[in-house]
Short mmCIF file of C-alpha atoms and ligand atoms in Angstrom, two decimals:
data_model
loop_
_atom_site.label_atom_id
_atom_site.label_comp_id
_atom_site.label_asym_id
_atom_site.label_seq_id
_atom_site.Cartn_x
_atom_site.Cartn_y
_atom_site.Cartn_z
CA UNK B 18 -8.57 -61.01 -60.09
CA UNK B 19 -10.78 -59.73 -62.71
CA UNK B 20 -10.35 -56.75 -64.75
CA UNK B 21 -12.96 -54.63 -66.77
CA UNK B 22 -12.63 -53.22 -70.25
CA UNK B 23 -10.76 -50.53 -68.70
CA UNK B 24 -7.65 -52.33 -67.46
CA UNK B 25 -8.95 -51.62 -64.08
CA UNK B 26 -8.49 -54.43 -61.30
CA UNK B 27 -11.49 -54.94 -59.28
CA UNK B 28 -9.79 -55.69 -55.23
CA UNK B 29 -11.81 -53.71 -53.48
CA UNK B 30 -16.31 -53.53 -52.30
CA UNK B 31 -17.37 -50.38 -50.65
CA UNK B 32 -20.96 -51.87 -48.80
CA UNK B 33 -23.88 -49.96 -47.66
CA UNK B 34 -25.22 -51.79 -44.74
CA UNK B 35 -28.29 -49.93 -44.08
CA UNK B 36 -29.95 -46.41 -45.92
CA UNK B 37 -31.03 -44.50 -42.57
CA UNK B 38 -29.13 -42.12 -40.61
CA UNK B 39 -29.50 -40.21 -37.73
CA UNK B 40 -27.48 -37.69 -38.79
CA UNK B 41 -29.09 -35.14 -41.50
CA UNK B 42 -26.26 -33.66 -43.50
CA UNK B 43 -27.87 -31.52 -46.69
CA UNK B 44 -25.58 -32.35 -49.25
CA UNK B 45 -25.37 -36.28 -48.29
CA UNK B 46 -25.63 -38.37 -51.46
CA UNK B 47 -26.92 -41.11 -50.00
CA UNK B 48 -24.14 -43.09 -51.70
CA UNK B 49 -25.75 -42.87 -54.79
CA UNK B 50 -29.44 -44.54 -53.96
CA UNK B 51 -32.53 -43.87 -52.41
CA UNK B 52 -33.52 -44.10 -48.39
CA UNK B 53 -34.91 -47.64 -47.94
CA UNK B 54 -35.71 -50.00 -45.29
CA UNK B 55 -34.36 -52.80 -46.84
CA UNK B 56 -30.91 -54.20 -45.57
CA UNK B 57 -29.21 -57.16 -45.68
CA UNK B 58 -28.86 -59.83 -43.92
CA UNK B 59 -25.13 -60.67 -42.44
CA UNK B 60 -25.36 -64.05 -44.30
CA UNK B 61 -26.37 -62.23 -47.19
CA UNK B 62 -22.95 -59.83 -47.53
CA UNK B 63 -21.25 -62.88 -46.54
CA UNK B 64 -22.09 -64.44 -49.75
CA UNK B 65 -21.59 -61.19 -51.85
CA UNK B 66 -17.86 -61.12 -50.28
CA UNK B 67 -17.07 -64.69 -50.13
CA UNK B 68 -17.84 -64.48 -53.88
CA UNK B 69 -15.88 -61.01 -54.45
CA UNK B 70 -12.77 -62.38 -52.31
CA UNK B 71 -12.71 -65.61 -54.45
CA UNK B 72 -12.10 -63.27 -57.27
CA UNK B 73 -9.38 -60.99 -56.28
CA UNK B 74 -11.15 -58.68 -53.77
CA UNK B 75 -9.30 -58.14 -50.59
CA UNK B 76 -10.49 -55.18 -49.09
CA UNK B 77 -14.12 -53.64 -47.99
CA UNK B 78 -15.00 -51.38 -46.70
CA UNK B 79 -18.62 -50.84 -44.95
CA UNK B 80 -20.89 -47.61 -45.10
CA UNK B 81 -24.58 -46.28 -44.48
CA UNK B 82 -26.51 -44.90 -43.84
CA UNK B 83 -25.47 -44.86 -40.74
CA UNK B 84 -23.58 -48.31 -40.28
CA UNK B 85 -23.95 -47.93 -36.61
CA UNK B 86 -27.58 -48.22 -36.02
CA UNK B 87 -27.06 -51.30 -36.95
CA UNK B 88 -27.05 -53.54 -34.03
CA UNK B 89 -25.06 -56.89 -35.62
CA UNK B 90 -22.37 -54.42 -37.42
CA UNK B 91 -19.99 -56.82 -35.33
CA UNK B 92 -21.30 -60.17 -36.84
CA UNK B 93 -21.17 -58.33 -40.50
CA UNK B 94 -17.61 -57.37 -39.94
CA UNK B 95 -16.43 -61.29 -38.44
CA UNK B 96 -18.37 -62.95 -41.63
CA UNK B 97 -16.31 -60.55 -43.78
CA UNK B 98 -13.17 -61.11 -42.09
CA UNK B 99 -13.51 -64.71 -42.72
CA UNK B 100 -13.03 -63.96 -46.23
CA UNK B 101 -11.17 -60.47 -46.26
CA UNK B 102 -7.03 -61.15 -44.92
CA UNK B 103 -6.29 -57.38 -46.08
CA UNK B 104 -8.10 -53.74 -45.37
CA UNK B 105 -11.63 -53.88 -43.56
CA UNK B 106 -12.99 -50.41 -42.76
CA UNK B 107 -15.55 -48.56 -41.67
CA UNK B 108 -17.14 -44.78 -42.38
CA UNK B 109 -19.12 -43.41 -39.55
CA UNK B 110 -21.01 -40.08 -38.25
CA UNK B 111 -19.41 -41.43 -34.97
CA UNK B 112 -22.59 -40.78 -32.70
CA UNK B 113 -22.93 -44.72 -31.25
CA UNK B 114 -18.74 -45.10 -31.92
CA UNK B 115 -17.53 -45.05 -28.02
CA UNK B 116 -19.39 -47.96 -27.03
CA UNK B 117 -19.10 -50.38 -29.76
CA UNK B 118 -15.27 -49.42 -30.95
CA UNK B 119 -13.73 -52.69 -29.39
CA UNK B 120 -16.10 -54.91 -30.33
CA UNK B 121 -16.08 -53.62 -33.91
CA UNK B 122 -12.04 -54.13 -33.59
CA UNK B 123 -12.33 -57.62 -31.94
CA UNK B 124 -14.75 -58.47 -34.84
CA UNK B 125 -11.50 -57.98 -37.19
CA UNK B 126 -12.00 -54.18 -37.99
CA UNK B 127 -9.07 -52.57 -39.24
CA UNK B 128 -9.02 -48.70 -39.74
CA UNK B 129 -11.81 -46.25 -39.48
CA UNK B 130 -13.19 -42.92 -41.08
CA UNK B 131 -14.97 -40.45 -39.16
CA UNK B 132 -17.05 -37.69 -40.31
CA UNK B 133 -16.73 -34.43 -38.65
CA UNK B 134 -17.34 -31.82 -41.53
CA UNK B 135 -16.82 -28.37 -38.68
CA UNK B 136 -14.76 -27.77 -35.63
CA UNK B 137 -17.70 -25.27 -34.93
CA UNK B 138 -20.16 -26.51 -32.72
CA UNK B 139 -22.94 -23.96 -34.27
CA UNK B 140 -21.71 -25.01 -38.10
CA UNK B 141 -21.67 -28.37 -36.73
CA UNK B 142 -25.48 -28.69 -36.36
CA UNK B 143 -26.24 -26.27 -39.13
CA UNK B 144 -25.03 -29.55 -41.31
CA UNK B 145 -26.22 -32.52 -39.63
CA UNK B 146 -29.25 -31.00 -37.62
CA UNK B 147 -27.52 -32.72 -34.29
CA UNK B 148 -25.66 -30.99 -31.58
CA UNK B 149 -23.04 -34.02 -31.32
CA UNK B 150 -19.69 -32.64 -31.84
CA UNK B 151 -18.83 -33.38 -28.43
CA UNK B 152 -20.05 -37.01 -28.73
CA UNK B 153 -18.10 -36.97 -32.30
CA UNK B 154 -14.97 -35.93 -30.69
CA UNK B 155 -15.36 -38.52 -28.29
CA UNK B 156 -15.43 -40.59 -30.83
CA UNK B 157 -12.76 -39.74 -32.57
CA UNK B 158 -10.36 -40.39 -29.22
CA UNK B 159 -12.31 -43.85 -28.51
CA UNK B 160 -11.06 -44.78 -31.97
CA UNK B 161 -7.21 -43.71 -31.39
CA UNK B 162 -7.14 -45.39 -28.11
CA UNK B 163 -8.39 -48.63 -29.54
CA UNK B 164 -5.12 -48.89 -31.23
CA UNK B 165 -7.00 -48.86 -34.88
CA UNK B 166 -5.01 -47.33 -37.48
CA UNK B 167 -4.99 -44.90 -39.34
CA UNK B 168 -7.99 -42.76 -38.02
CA UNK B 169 -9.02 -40.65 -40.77
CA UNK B 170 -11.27 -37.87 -39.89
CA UNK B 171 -13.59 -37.33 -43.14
CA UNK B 172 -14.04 -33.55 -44.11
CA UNK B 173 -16.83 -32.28 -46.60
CA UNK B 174 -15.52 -28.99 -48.07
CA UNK B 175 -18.28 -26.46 -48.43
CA UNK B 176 -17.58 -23.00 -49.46
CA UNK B 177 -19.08 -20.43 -47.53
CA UNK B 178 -19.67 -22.70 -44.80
CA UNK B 179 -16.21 -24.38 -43.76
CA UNK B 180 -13.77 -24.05 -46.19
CA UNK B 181 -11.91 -21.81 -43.72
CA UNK B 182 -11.61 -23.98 -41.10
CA UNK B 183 -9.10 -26.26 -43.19
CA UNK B 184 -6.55 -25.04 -41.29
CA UNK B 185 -7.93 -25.32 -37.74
CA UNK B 186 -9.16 -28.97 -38.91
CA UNK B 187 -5.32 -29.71 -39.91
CA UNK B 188 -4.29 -28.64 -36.37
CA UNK B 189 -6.99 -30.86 -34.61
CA UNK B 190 -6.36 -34.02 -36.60
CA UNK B 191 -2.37 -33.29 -36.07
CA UNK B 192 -2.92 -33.02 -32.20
CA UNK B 193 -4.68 -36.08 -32.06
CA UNK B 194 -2.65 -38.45 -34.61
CA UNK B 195 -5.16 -38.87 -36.96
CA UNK B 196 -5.05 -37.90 -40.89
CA UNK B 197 -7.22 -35.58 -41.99
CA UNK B 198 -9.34 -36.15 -45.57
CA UNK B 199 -10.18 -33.59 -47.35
CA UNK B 200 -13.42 -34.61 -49.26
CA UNK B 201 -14.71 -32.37 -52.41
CA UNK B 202 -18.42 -32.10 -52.22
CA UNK B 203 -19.55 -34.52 -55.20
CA UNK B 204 -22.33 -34.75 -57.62
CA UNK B 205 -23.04 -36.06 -61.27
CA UNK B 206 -23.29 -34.60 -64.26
CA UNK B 207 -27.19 -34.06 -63.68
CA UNK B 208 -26.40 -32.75 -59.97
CA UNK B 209 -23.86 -29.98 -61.55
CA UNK B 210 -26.90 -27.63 -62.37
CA UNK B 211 -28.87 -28.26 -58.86
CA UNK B 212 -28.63 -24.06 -56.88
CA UNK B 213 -27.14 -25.98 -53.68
CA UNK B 214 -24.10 -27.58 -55.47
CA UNK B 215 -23.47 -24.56 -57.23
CA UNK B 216 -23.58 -22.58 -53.88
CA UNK B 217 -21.78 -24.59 -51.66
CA UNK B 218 -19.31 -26.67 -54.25
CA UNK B 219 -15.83 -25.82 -53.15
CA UNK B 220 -12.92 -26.06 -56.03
CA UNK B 221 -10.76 -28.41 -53.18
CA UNK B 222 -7.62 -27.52 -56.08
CA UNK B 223 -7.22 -24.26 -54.15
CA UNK B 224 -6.35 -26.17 -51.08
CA UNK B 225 -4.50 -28.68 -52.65
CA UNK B 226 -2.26 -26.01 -54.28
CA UNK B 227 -1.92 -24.05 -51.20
CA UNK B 228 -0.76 -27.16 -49.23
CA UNK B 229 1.36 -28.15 -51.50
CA UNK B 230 3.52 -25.01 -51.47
CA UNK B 231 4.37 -26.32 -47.60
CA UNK B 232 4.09 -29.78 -47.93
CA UNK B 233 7.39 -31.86 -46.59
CA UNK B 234 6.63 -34.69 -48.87
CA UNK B 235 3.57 -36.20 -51.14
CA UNK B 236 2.62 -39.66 -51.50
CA UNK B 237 -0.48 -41.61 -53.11
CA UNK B 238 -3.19 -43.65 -52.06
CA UNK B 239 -3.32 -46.53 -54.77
CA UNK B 240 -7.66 -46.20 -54.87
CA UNK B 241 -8.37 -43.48 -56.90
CA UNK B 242 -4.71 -41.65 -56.88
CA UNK B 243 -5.89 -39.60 -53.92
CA UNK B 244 -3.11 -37.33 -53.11
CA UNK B 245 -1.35 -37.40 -49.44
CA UNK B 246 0.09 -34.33 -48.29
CA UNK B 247 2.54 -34.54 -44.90
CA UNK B 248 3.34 -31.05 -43.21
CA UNK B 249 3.63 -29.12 -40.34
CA UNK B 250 0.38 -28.21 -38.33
CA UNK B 251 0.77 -24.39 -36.91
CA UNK B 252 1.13 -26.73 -33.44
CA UNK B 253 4.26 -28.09 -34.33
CA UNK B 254 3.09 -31.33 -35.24
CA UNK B 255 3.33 -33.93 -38.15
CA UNK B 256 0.19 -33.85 -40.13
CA UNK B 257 -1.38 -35.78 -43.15
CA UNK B 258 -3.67 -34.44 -45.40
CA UNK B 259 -5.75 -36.87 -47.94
CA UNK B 260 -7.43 -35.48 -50.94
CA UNK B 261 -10.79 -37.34 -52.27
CA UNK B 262 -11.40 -34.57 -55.16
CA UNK B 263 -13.14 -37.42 -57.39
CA UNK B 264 -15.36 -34.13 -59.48
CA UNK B 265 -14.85 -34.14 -63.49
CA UNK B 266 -11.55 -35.84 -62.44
CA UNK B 267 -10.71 -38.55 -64.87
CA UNK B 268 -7.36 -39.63 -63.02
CA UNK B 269 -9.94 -40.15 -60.07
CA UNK B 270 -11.91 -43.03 -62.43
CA UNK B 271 -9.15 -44.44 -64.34
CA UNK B 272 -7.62 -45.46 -60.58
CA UNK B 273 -11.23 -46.52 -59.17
CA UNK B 274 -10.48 -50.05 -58.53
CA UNK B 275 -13.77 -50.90 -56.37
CA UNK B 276 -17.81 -51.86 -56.67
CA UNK B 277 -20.52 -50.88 -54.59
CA UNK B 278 -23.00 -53.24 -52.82
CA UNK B 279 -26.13 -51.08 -51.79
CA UNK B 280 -28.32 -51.80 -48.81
CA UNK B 281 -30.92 -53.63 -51.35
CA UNK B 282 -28.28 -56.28 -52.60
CA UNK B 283 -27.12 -54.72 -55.74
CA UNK B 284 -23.95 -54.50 -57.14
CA UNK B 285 -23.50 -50.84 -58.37
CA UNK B 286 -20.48 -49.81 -60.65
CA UNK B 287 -20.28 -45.92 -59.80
CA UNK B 288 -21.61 -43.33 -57.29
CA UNK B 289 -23.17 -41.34 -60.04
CA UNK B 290 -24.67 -44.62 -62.02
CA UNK B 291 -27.98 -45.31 -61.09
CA UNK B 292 -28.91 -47.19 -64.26
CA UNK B 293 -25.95 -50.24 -63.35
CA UNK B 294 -27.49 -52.03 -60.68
CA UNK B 295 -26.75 -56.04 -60.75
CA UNK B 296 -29.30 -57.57 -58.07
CA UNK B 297 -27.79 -60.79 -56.24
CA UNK B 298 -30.27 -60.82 -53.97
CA UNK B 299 -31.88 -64.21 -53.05
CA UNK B 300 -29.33 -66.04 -55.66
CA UNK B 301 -27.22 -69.46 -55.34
CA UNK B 302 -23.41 -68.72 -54.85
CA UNK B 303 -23.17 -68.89 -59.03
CA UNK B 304 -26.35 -66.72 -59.14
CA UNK B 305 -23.96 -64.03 -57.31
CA UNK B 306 -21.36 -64.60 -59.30
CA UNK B 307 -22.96 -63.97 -62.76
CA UNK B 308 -24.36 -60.56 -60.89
CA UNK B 309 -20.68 -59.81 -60.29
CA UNK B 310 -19.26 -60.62 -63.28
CA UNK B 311 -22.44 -58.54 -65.21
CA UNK B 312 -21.36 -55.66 -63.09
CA UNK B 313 -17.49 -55.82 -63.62
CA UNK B 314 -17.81 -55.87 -66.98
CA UNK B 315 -19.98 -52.87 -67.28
CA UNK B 316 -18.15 -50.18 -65.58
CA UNK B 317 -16.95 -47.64 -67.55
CA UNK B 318 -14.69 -44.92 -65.84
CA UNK B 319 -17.40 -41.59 -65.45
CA UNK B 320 -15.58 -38.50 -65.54
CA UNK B 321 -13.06 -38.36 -68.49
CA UNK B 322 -10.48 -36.34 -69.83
CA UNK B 323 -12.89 -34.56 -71.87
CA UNK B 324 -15.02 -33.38 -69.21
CA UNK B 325 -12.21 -31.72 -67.37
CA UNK B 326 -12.05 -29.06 -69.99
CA UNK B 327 -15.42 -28.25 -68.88
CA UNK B 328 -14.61 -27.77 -64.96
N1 LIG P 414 -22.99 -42.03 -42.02
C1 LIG P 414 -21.66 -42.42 -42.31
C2 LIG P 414 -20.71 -41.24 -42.23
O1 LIG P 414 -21.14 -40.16 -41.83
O2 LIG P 414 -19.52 -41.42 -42.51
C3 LIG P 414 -21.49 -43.19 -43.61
C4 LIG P 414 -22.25 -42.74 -44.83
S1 LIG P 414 -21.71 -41.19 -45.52
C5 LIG P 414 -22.71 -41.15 -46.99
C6 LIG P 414 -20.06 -41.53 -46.09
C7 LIG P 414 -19.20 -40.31 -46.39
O3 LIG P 414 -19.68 -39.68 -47.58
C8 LIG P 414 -19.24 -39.25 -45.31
O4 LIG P 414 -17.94 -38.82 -44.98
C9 LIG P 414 -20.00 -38.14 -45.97
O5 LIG P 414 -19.67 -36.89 -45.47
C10 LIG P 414 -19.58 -38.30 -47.42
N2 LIG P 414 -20.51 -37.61 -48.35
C11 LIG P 414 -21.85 -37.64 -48.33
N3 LIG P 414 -22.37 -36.90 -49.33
C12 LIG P 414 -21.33 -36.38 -50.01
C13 LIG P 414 -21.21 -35.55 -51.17
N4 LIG P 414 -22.28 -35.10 -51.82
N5 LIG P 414 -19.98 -35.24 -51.60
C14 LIG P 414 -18.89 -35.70 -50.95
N6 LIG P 414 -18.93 -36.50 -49.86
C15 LIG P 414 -20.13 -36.83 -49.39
#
């Protein structure tokens, strides 16, 4: 296991298999780079994860994009579970989910997220441009009746747009078993002064501290400290709420325990670092390694105590 100069343990890769999407969502970050054809191959994130694994990494997790377009999402996922015996997961916009689900489970998949960010058909396409929430919530059941677990259902706050329908999302996710994750709209330092963040960044503390005055009990997710809320939906049933509120949050960093892989072949130490990229692409097994190592050793945790004072 390797460690950087933070005393953080690097165990986990968070991999962008492709940059396009068919989905349109305004605020999307793009996970921190630029649309672009390239992508690649499965033999090529084999060798990026054989080497991470070998070194203490044993969970991924796969991202877009849209991972789904896609076509040999399968093969990716059975080279990585060659290497992977813990967490493999996926983040989807769920449009192409129903028919592929087993497969992607048979190819060693282990738990899925799945982006819904309204229960409002007309708010639905207002954010991704696609009349889909049907297809989404299809989706969404395909997953549960696989058998995967835990199916999270991945929720972009955005005030003025559907920060009220937390509580109607917490009865949904309830009703169907699945946990609901609460995801603070996100940006870096730069970002913070951009008109749309300011207009549509929701403080997710609010909800957090509302929850919490009817939360049964409260748990944490090791990667980042991401607070887990279980209650009582308004239906009766159990419900688990996840918190991803990484903004000017240094306990978010100083529990970030994973690196990026981008669609081009880089290793990339933060969302909001564009200037740490570590290219392994087209390198020997010990070429990837050195790239790995390079970017390890260079993360530094972004948001920090001192910039919370400033929230
Ligand atoms: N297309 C896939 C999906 O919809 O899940 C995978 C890629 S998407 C970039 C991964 C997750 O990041 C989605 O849940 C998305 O809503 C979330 N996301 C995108 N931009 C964000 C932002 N600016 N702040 C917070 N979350 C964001």
């Amino acid at each position: 296991m390797l460690y950087d100069h933070f005393g953080r343990p690097l165990n986990s890769l968070r991999i962008q298999v492709n940059a396009s999407c068919n989905f349109k969502c305004f605020f999307c970050h793009m996970e921190g780079t630029d649309e672009n054809a390239v992508t690649l191959s499965p033999e090529e994130i084999e060798k990026a994860v054989m080497v991470a694994a070998k070194n203490g990494v044993n969970r991924v997790k796969f991202t877009g994009g849209e991972p789904l377009l896609r076509k040999d999402l399968e093969e990716i996922i059975a080279r990585t579970r060659k290497h992977i015996e813990g967490d493999i997961s996926l983040t989807t916009n769920a449009y192409f989910l129903k028919q592929r689900i087993k497969g992607l489970r048979d190819a060693g998949l282990n738990r899925i997220n799945i982006s819904m960010h309204s229960i409002e058909g007309d708010k639905f396409v207002d954010i991704t441009k696609v009349d889909a929430i049907s297809i989404v919530e299809e989706g969404i059941d395909a997953a549960l009746d696989s058998g995967l677990s835990p199916v999270k259902v991945n929720f972009v706050v955005l005030k003025g747009i559907n920060e009220t329908q937390v509580n109607s999302m917490i009865d949904f996710t309830a009703s169907k078993g699945a946990i609901l994750q609460l995801i603070e709209y996100e940006t870096d330092r730069k970002g913070e002064a951009v008109e749309s963040f300011k207009k549509y960044h929701y403080d997710l503390r609010l909800i957090e501290n509302r929850l919490a005055k009817v939360a049964e009990s409260v748990d944490y997710n090791s990667l980042h400290h991401r607070e887990r809320m279980h209650l009582r939906a308004k239906n009766g049933k159990p419900a688990t709420v996840e918190f991803v509120r990484p903004q000017r949050n240094s306990d978010f960093c100083n529990h970030c325990t994973r690196l990026r892989i981008t669609s081009k072949g880089e290793f990339q130490t933060c969302l909001n670092r564009s200037d740490q990229m570590f290219s392994f692409r087209g390198k020997d097994e010990s070429g990837v390694l050195g790239s790995y190592k390079n970017a390890v050793y260079s993360r530094v945790p972004y948001w920090r105590e001192a910039d919370e004072s400033s929230y």
